[in-house]
Tab-separated table of C-alpha atoms in Angstrom:
chain	number	residue	atom	x	y	z
A	1	MET	CA	0.000	0.000	0.000
A	2	PHE	CA	2.823	2.410	0.913
A	3	LYS	CA	4.501	1.663	-2.419
A	4	ARG	CA	1.302	2.596	-4.254
A	5	VAL	CA	1.026	5.930	-2.423
A	6	ILE	CA	4.604	6.864	-3.229
A	7	ARG	CA	4.083	6.114	-6.908
A	8	GLY	CA	0.673	7.691	-7.097
A	9	LYS	CA	-0.297	11.116	-5.826
A	10	SER	CA	2.906	12.147	-4.050
A	11	PRO	CA	5.143	12.506	-7.160
A	12	ARG	CA	2.367	14.229	-9.126
A	13	ASN	CA	1.746	16.712	-6.304
A	14	LEU	CA	5.463	17.468	-6.171
A	15	LEU	CA	5.523	17.898	-9.938
A	16	PHE	CA	2.464	20.151	-9.866
A	17	ILE	CA	4.167	22.436	-7.323
A	18	PHE	CA	7.347	22.442	-9.433
A	19	GLU	CA	5.422	23.391	-12.584
A	20	ILE	CA	3.502	26.159	-10.801
A	21	LEU	CA	6.836	27.581	-9.654
A	22	ALA	CA	8.113	27.327	-13.242
A	23	LEU	CA	5.019	29.146	-14.528
A	24	SER	CA	5.437	31.815	-11.850
A	25	LEU	CA	9.045	32.283	-12.930
A	26	LEU	CA	7.932	32.937	-16.505
A	27	LEU	CA	5.312	35.448	-15.360
A	28	VAL	CA	7.777	37.250	-13.101
A	29	TYR	CA	10.174	37.443	-16.053
A	30	GLN	CA	7.506	39.217	-18.108
A	31	GLY	CA	6.596	41.537	-15.229
A	32	GLU	CA	3.887	44.014	-16.208
A	33	LYS	CA	4.190	42.989	-19.866
A	34	ILE	CA	2.554	39.576	-19.485
A	35	ASP	CA	1.158	38.547	-22.866
A	36	ARG	CA	-1.047	35.702	-24.018
A	37	LEU	CA	1.873	33.891	-25.644
A	38	THR	CA	3.845	33.666	-22.389
A	39	LEU	CA	0.780	32.726	-20.368
A	40	GLY	CA	-0.238	30.103	-22.933
A	41	THR	CA	3.286	28.662	-23.065
A	42	GLY	CA	3.449	28.319	-19.289
A	43	ILE	CA	-0.007	26.794	-18.942
A	44	GLY	CA	0.627	24.483	-21.919
A	45	LEU	CA	3.889	23.286	-20.409
A	46	THR	CA	2.227	22.623	-17.046
A	47	LEU	CA	-0.700	20.713	-18.561
A	48	ILE	CA	1.420	18.612	-20.926
A	49	ILE	CA	3.843	17.544	-18.219
A	50	TYR	CA	1.258	16.954	-15.510
A	51	LEU	CA	-1.110	15.010	-17.771
A	52	SER	CA	1.692	12.883	-19.224
A	53	ASN	CA	2.839	11.914	-15.722
A	54	TYR	CA	-0.765	11.132	-14.763
A	55	ILE	CA	-1.275	8.933	-17.843
A	56	LEU	CA	2.013	7.130	-17.226
A	57	SER	CA	1.007	6.330	-13.638
A	58	LYS	CA	-2.139	4.666	-15.008
A	59	VAL	CA	-0.586	2.610	-17.812
A	60	SER	CA	2.791	1.629	-16.314
A	61	THR	CA	3.689	-0.199	-13.124
A	62	GLY	CA	7.385	0.569	-13.567
A	63	ASP	CA	9.672	3.249	-12.170
A	64	ASN	CA	7.731	6.443	-12.889
A	65	TYR	CA	10.317	8.566	-11.114
A	66	ILE	CA	12.599	8.551	-14.160
A	67	PHE	CA	9.918	10.342	-16.193
A	68	LEU	CA	9.337	12.739	-13.288
A	69	ILE	CA	13.050	13.619	-13.209
A	70	VAL	CA	13.104	14.198	-16.964
A	71	THR	CA	10.065	16.489	-16.907
A	72	MET	CA	11.800	18.638	-14.278
A	73	LEU	CA	14.870	18.920	-16.506
A	74	ILE	CA	12.709	19.833	-19.484
A	75	SER	CA	10.838	22.501	-17.524
A	76	ILE	CA	14.086	24.253	-16.601
A	77	GLY	CA	15.311	23.998	-20.185
A	78	ILE	CA	12.151	25.422	-21.756
A	79	ILE	CA	12.058	28.362	-19.348
A	80	MET	CA	15.615	29.295	-20.298
A	81	ILE	CA	15.093	28.738	-24.022
A	82	TYR	CA	11.886	30.818	-23.984
A	83	ARG	CA	13.733	33.598	-22.184
A	84	ILE	CA	16.480	33.562	-24.847
A	85	ASP	CA	14.124	33.363	-27.832
A	86	GLU	CA	10.330	33.135	-27.521
A	87	GLY	CA	10.013	31.515	-30.948
A	88	LEU	CA	12.474	28.773	-30.033
A	89	GLY	CA	10.656	28.283	-26.735
A	90	ILE	CA	7.385	27.597	-28.579
A	91	LYS	CA	9.159	25.210	-30.952
A	92	GLN	CA	10.743	23.408	-28.019
A	93	LEU	CA	7.311	22.989	-26.438
A	94	ILE	CA	6.103	21.408	-29.685
A	95	TRP	CA	9.135	19.106	-29.740
A	96	LEU	CA	8.441	18.244	-26.103
A	97	SER	CA	4.839	17.287	-26.920
A	98	THR	CA	6.039	15.183	-29.849
A	99	GLY	CA	8.744	13.599	-27.686
A	100	ILE	CA	6.252	12.577	-24.994
A	101	PHE	CA	4.010	11.063	-27.679
A	102	VAL	CA	7.017	9.152	-29.053
A	103	PHE	CA	7.843	8.044	-25.487
A	104	PHE	CA	4.438	6.374	-25.101
A	105	ILE	CA	4.618	4.864	-28.611
A	106	THR	CA	8.037	3.396	-27.775
A	107	TYR	CA	6.738	2.093	-24.460
A	108	PHE	CA	3.801	0.242	-26.027
A	109	ILE	CA	5.875	-1.113	-28.931
A	110	MET	CA	8.494	-2.481	-26.520
A	111	LYS	CA	5.767	-3.877	-24.279
A	112	TYR	CA	3.731	-5.774	-26.850
A	113	ILE	CA	6.380	-6.850	-29.361
A	114	ARG	CA	8.740	-9.590	-28.210
A	115	GLY	CA	11.879	-11.141	-29.648
A	116	TRP	CA	14.027	-7.993	-29.535
A	117	LYS	CA	17.127	-9.924	-28.482
A	118	ASN	CA	17.059	-12.001	-31.675
A	119	TRP	CA	17.325	-9.170	-34.211
A	120	ILE	CA	20.989	-8.219	-34.019
A	121	TYR	CA	21.411	-8.355	-37.812
A	122	LEU	CA	18.450	-6.014	-38.274
A	123	TYR	CA	19.927	-3.480	-35.831
A	124	THR	CA	23.290	-3.650	-37.577
A	125	ALA	CA	21.788	-3.245	-41.044
A	126	GLY	CA	19.629	-0.352	-39.841
A	127	SER	CA	22.710	1.399	-38.466
A	128	TYR	CA	24.583	1.151	-41.766
A	129	VAL	CA	21.507	2.404	-43.635
A	130	LEU	CA	21.357	5.473	-41.395
A	131	PHE	CA	25.056	6.138	-41.998
A	132	LEU	CA	24.498	5.793	-45.751
A	133	ILE	CA	21.594	8.250	-45.627
A	134	THR	CA	23.786	10.719	-43.751
A	135	PHE	CA	26.597	10.511	-46.319
A	136	ILE	CA	24.242	10.857	-49.287
A	137	PHE	CA	21.820	13.505	-48.010
A	138	GLY	CA	23.709	15.022	-45.079
A	139	SER	CA	24.845	18.610	-44.824
A	140	ARG	CA	27.891	19.974	-43.002
A	141	LYS	CA	27.388	21.950	-39.791
A	142	LYS	CA	30.164	23.033	-37.419
A	143	GLY	CA	32.636	20.985	-39.423
A	144	ALA	CA	30.680	17.713	-39.229
A	145	ILE	CA	28.398	15.988	-41.743
A	146	ASN	CA	25.668	14.800	-39.388
A	147	TRP	CA	22.439	16.598	-40.327
A	148	VAL	CA	19.836	15.473	-42.870
A	149	SER	CA	17.170	17.971	-43.947
A	150	LEU	CA	13.634	17.124	-45.042
A	151	GLY	CA	12.022	20.396	-46.032
A	152	ASN	CA	12.136	22.667	-42.997
A	153	VAL	CA	12.910	19.794	-40.610
A	154	ALA	CA	16.488	18.684	-39.943
A	155	PHE	CA	17.493	15.661	-37.902
A	156	GLN	CA	20.612	13.685	-36.949
A	157	PRO	CA	20.466	9.989	-37.894
A	158	ALA	CA	23.310	9.333	-35.422
A	159	GLU	CA	20.860	9.986	-32.567
A	160	ILE	CA	18.990	6.823	-33.576
A	161	THR	CA	22.188	4.915	-34.337
A	162	LYS	CA	23.289	5.386	-30.716
A	163	LEU	CA	20.215	3.490	-29.589
A	164	LEU	CA	20.735	0.793	-32.225
A	165	LEU	CA	24.277	0.326	-30.895
A	166	ILE	CA	22.858	-0.387	-27.440
A	167	PHE	CA	20.430	-2.901	-28.948
A	168	ILE	CA	23.309	-4.591	-30.808
A	169	LEU	CA	25.343	-4.934	-27.615
A	170	ALA	CA	22.322	-6.144	-25.637
A	171	ALA	CA	21.405	-8.708	-28.325
A	172	TYR	CA	24.981	-9.985	-28.465
A	173	TYR	CA	25.791	-10.283	-24.757
A	174	SER	CA	22.343	-11.608	-23.795
A	175	ASN	CA	22.959	-14.482	-26.252
A	176	ILE	CA	26.645	-14.802	-25.437
A	177	SER	CA	26.566	-18.601	-25.090
A	178	LYS	CA	25.301	-18.893	-28.667
A	179	TRP	CA	27.799	-16.392	-30.071
A	180	LYS	CA	30.735	-18.017	-28.286
A	181	GLU	CA	30.193	-21.078	-30.467
A	182	LYS	CA	31.419	-18.960	-33.374
A	183	LYS	CA	35.161	-18.392	-33.346
A	184	TYR	CA	36.293	-14.765	-32.995
A	185	SER	CA	32.698	-13.557	-32.465
A	186	SER	CA	33.897	-10.869	-30.011
A	187	TYR	CA	36.281	-9.573	-32.672
A	188	TYR	CA	33.435	-9.426	-35.197
A	189	LEU	CA	31.466	-7.327	-32.707
A	190	MET	CA	34.460	-5.045	-32.247
A	191	GLY	CA	34.743	-4.760	-36.017
A	192	VAL	CA	31.112	-3.647	-36.315
A	193	VAL	CA	31.431	-1.066	-33.525
A	194	TYR	CA	34.713	0.316	-34.843
A	195	SER	CA	33.254	0.522	-38.341
A	196	PHE	CA	30.609	2.815	-36.824
A	197	ILE	CA	33.303	4.895	-35.154
A	198	ILE	CA	35.313	5.124	-38.396
A	199	LEU	CA	32.204	6.280	-40.265
A	200	LEU	CA	31.672	8.947	-37.593
A	201	PHE	CA	35.311	9.972	-38.071
A	202	LEU	CA	34.652	10.358	-41.788
A	203	GLN	CA	31.633	12.508	-40.914
A	204	ARG	CA	33.908	14.424	-38.501
A	205	ASP	CA	31.319	13.866	-35.789
A	206	LEU	CA	33.892	13.105	-33.096
A	207	GLY	CA	31.638	13.954	-30.153
A	208	THR	CA	29.194	11.221	-31.139
A	209	ALA	CA	32.110	8.861	-31.816
A	210	LEU	CA	33.229	9.412	-28.222
A	211	VAL	CA	29.738	8.523	-26.969
A	212	PHE	CA	29.740	5.339	-29.086
A	213	TYR	CA	33.111	4.340	-27.709
A	214	ALA	CA	32.109	5.021	-24.087
A	215	ILE	CA	28.947	2.913	-24.369
A	216	PHE	CA	30.822	0.056	-26.024
A	217	ILE	CA	33.769	-0.135	-23.659
A	218	ALA	CA	31.527	0.188	-20.569
A	219	ILE	CA	29.269	-2.700	-21.631
A	220	GLN	CA	32.274	-4.715	-22.789
A	221	PHE	CA	34.026	-4.150	-19.446
A	222	ILE	CA	31.006	-5.602	-17.635
A	223	TYR	CA	30.233	-8.594	-19.874
A	224	GLU	CA	33.275	-9.513	-21.965
A	225	GLU	CA	35.102	-12.622	-20.734
A	226	ASP	CA	38.164	-12.007	-22.911
A	227	ARG	CA	39.712	-9.211	-20.838
A	228	LYS	CA	42.530	-8.464	-23.241
A	229	LEU	CA	39.988	-6.968	-25.655
A	230	ILE	CA	39.479	-4.113	-23.196
A	231	PHE	CA	43.198	-3.254	-23.383
A	232	TYR	CA	42.987	-3.410	-27.173
A	233	ASN	CA	40.146	-0.893	-27.026
A	234	ILE	CA	42.096	1.456	-24.792
A	235	GLY	CA	45.011	1.317	-27.210
A	236	LEU	CA	42.770	1.905	-30.222
A	237	PHE	CA	41.097	4.813	-28.430
A	238	THR	CA	44.500	6.409	-27.821
A	239	ILE	CA	45.457	5.979	-31.462
A	240	GLY	CA	42.080	7.393	-32.569
A	241	GLY	CA	42.482	10.423	-30.322
A	242	ILE	CA	45.923	11.161	-31.745
A	243	LEU	CA	44.666	10.735	-35.312
A	244	GLY	CA	41.681	12.979	-34.633
A	245	TYR	CA	43.942	15.712	-33.265
A	246	THR	CA	46.369	15.339	-36.188
A	247	LEU	CA	43.906	15.071	-39.063
A	248	PHE	CA	41.097	17.461	-38.133
A	249	ASP	CA	41.802	21.147	-37.681
A	250	HIS	CA	38.612	21.844	-35.729
A	251	VAL	CA	39.614	19.189	-33.170
A	252	LYS	CA	43.041	20.787	-32.792
A	253	ILE	CA	41.428	24.206	-32.373
A	254	ARG	CA	39.068	22.963	-29.660
A	255	PHE	CA	41.905	21.231	-27.847
A	256	GLN	CA	44.034	24.390	-27.913
A	257	ALA	CA	41.068	26.461	-26.732
A	258	TRP	CA	40.578	24.025	-23.851
A	259	LEU	CA	44.223	24.206	-22.754
A	260	ASN	CA	44.424	28.011	-22.827
A	261	PRO	CA	41.198	29.754	-23.910
A	262	TRP	CA	42.451	33.149	-22.704
A	263	LYS	CA	45.164	33.129	-25.359
A	264	TYR	CA	42.504	32.745	-28.069
A	265	ILE	CA	39.744	34.737	-26.364
A	266	GLU	CA	38.876	36.703	-29.496
A	267	ARG	CA	38.604	33.628	-31.729
A	268	GLN	CA	38.382	29.927	-30.893
A	269	GLY	CA	38.424	30.519	-27.141
A	270	TYR	CA	35.537	32.997	-27.239
A	271	GLN	CA	32.739	30.491	-26.470
A	272	ILE	CA	34.379	28.830	-23.497
A	273	THR	CA	35.576	32.085	-21.937
A	274	GLN	CA	32.108	33.618	-22.247
A	275	SER	CA	30.707	30.449	-20.692
A	276	LEU	CA	33.018	30.773	-17.705
A	277	PHE	CA	32.234	34.497	-17.382
A	278	ALA	CA	28.483	33.731	-17.394
A	279	ILE	CA	28.763	31.057	-14.695
A	280	ALA	CA	30.924	33.330	-12.531
A	281	GLU	CA	28.542	36.283	-13.000
A	282	GLY	CA	25.578	34.231	-11.820
A	283	GLY	CA	27.070	33.394	-8.439
A	284	PHE	CA	25.114	31.101	-6.140
A	285	PHE	CA	21.637	32.522	-6.705
A	286	GLY	CA	21.839	33.984	-10.225
A	287	LYS	CA	21.255	37.466	-11.595
A	288	GLY	CA	17.577	36.769	-12.194
A	289	LEU	CA	15.696	35.590	-15.250
A	290	GLY	CA	16.116	38.145	-18.019
A	291	LEU	CA	18.907	40.046	-16.246
A	292	GLY	CA	21.869	38.176	-17.707
A	293	HIS	CA	23.463	38.275	-21.152
A	294	PRO	CA	23.257	34.762	-22.626
A	295	GLU	CA	23.342	36.347	-26.077
A	296	PHE	CA	27.078	36.896	-25.582
A	297	ILE	CA	27.597	33.119	-25.996
A	298	PRO	CA	27.161	31.813	-29.583
A	299	VAL	CA	24.481	29.075	-29.980
A	300	VAL	CA	23.789	29.342	-26.261
A	301	TYR	CA	20.440	27.521	-26.487
A	302	THR	CA	22.121	24.251	-27.580
A	303	ASP	CA	25.723	23.700	-26.520
A	304	PHE	CA	25.840	26.256	-23.690
A	305	ILE	CA	22.359	26.216	-22.181
A	306	PHE	CA	23.867	25.161	-18.835
A	307	SER	CA	25.996	28.332	-18.702
A	308	ALA	CA	22.951	30.533	-19.369
A	309	ILE	CA	20.980	28.760	-16.626
A	310	CYS	CA	23.825	29.241	-14.131
A	311	GLU	CA	24.100	32.936	-14.998
A	312	GLU	CA	20.430	33.777	-14.496
A	313	MET	CA	19.251	31.060	-12.079
A	314	GLY	CA	22.457	30.536	-10.156
A	315	ILE	CA	24.980	27.809	-9.483
A	316	PHE	CA	22.471	26.224	-7.092
A	317	THR	CA	20.173	25.575	-10.059
A	318	GLY	CA	23.150	24.228	-12.001
A	319	ILE	CA	23.939	21.885	-9.118
A	320	GLY	CA	20.274	20.864	-9.102
A	321	ILE	CA	20.499	19.929	-12.804
A	322	ILE	CA	23.627	17.868	-12.181
A	323	MET	CA	21.934	16.096	-9.262
A	324	LEU	CA	18.850	15.330	-11.383
A	325	PHE	CA	21.095	13.694	-13.992
A	326	MET	CA	22.910	11.767	-11.266
A	327	ILE	CA	19.605	10.499	-9.853
A	328	LEU	CA	18.384	9.582	-13.354
A	329	VAL	CA	21.556	7.590	-14.065
A	330	TYR	CA	21.444	6.015	-10.594
A	331	ARG	CA	17.869	4.833	-11.066
A	332	GLY	CA	18.765	3.552	-14.518
A	333	PHE	CA	21.621	1.496	-13.092
A	334	LYS	CA	19.326	0.286	-10.316
A	335	ILE	CA	16.836	-0.879	-12.949
A	336	GLY	CA	19.605	-2.706	-14.797
A	337	ILE	CA	21.063	-4.361	-11.707
A	338	SER	CA	17.635	-5.512	-10.504
A	339	GLN	CA	16.540	-6.763	-13.917
A	340	GLU	CA	16.151	-10.522	-14.342
A	341	SER	CA	16.255	-10.606	-18.146
A	342	PRO	CA	19.855	-10.272	-19.478
A	343	PHE	CA	18.658	-8.399	-22.572
A	344	TYR	CA	16.653	-5.782	-20.655
A	345	LYS	CA	19.437	-5.564	-18.077
A	346	ILE	CA	21.969	-4.556	-20.733
A	347	LEU	CA	19.463	-2.191	-22.377
A	348	ALA	CA	18.920	-0.395	-19.066
A	349	LEU	CA	22.648	-0.181	-18.361
A	350	GLY	CA	23.408	1.026	-21.894
A	351	ILE	CA	20.785	3.771	-21.814
A	352	SER	CA	21.924	4.876	-18.352
A	353	ILE	CA	25.510	5.061	-19.628
A	354	LEU	CA	24.280	7.058	-22.638
A	355	PHE	CA	22.526	9.645	-20.463
A	356	GLY	CA	25.450	9.773	-18.051
A	357	ILE	CA	28.290	10.069	-20.559
A	358	GLN	CA	26.499	12.578	-22.812
A	359	SER	CA	25.610	14.873	-19.908
A	360	PHE	CA	29.154	14.567	-18.512
A	361	ILE	CA	30.749	15.406	-21.864
A	362	ILE	CA	28.711	18.575	-22.421
A	363	LEU	CA	28.824	19.730	-18.782
A	364	GLY	CA	32.554	19.038	-18.668
A	365	GLY	CA	32.974	21.041	-21.868
A	366	VAL	CA	31.168	24.178	-20.706
A	367	LEU	CA	32.979	24.027	-17.345
A	368	LYS	CA	36.373	23.600	-19.092
A	369	MET	CA	37.005	20.184	-17.547
A	370	ILE	CA	37.387	18.583	-20.990
A	371	PRO	CA	37.511	19.917	-24.587
A	372	LEU	CA	34.215	20.960	-26.139
A	373	THR	CA	32.515	18.409	-28.389
A	374	GLY	CA	29.339	20.103	-29.632
A	375	LEU	CA	26.873	17.673	-28.032
A	376	THR	CA	23.557	18.763	-26.526
A	377	LEU	CA	22.537	18.404	-22.874
A	378	PRO	CA	19.796	15.721	-22.911
A	379	PHE	CA	16.260	17.032	-22.247
A	380	VAL	CA	17.549	20.555	-21.495
A	381	SER	CA	19.132	21.909	-24.700
A	382	TYR	CA	17.097	23.015	-27.695
A	383	GLY	CA	16.844	20.474	-30.503
A	384	GLY	CA	14.296	18.143	-32.030
A	385	SER	CA	16.547	15.167	-32.804
A	386	SER	CA	18.002	15.136	-29.316
A	387	ILE	CA	14.582	15.418	-27.641
A	388	LEU	CA	13.026	12.634	-29.731
A	389	SER	CA	15.925	10.188	-29.377
A	390	SER	CA	16.172	10.891	-25.640
A	391	PHE	CA	12.459	10.179	-25.170
A	392	ILE	CA	12.780	6.960	-27.188
A	393	ALA	CA	15.606	5.928	-24.866
A	394	LEU	CA	13.491	6.872	-21.849
A	395	GLY	CA	10.586	4.785	-23.151
A	396	ILE	CA	12.909	1.777	-23.432
A	397	LEU	CA	14.182	2.372	-19.898
A	398	GLN	CA	10.585	2.609	-18.672
A	399	ILE	CA	9.715	-0.830	-20.043
A	400	CYS	CA	12.902	-2.231	-18.517
A	401	SER	CA	11.726	-1.004	-15.115
A	402	GLU	CA	8.326	-2.575	-15.665
A	403	GLU	CA	9.951	-5.944	-16.167
A	404	ILE	CA	11.318	-5.506	-12.639
A	405	GLU	CA	7.808	-4.962	-11.321
A	406	ILE	CA	6.693	-8.240	-12.876
A	407	LYS	CA	9.568	-10.012	-11.148
A	408	GLU	CA	8.863	-8.335	-7.789
A	409	ASP	CA	5.156	-9.177	-7.991
A	410	LYS	CA	6.009	-12.836	-8.599
A	411	ASP	CA	8.374	-12.803	-5.610
A	412	GLU	CA	5.702	-11.308	-3.369
A	413	GLN	CA	3.130	-13.874	-4.496
A	414	GLY	CA	5.621	-16.646	-3.822
A	415	GLU	CA	6.087	-15.421	-0.277
């Protein structure tokens, strides 16, 4: 009974309070100039998020807290994006609505279609098709060929390929006894993964290549019996990093800007120095919504949204965002560890690693811990491809948690 109460009204009441505070923040930002657009955006955001959490509590018996955490992240992101550009804020709200719809579609597809662990060849073929589409129809942005445009809509096929990679690894290691019957099967898997990474190198999308590598080596470290393969991967990663620095000028520029951005403050170090200035200006409590200067940072609503949030909402809000990501990853790992099915266990771990490594890479970049990579902060930054792929991943994680509930219910009945 207690478990039901915790999963029922309590989280929704907390979320409702959070959304009312978010709406109030938007209205305070407008001051005496409150218009229908701002009011409609705030009310629309509150209704969409509250209703989606309510529907999820009725259709899923899994871990609904992961969706609650994500909706909090999205609320903070939309407020900041709307403050920067009202038009982008409206678009982000549309993407959010679409993403939540895709989340439920993913959830029901994963729930009612079985046999996912047997389709490794389909996942691999789909990945190569997406790479082929990118090379044929892709356009170059920020030095990388990773965007495909359909009319006024542009998307990144690599966002879907990241999820297919997790499915490939889950399908392989959940059927490891079968694959071990084939000689050098682990090397074939490495060949497939490194072919993906090489294709990303050719696209000059090195940030996504880093995410691919991190997911692969983390899952391999957990499940691979041949431990020497891990050392091979570390060596290959070192060689790849050196080649990337040597062959690609934009990688060399970003690395130099990371080492000493003040030397290049007027050129390649401009973004990172402005990011650091913004975070420092915000202090602990921020300058107030609308009182900062996020426009000083180029493409602030994607790569540097965290810096803008820290400037106007304070480092405390930034710490809150980091803690929300930590809790999300923690609950994802908890789902994976508690999962009985090997396939869903690896899926949950892979998606948790994806959220964790991508948020670390972009947060580390804007804080000058590591070189910038051009990735987006999941659920917070502006972008349709990122929002949709992140919600697909969340829908998969949701069904993984529901499998746990089935196991726990059986255990309770057995007692």
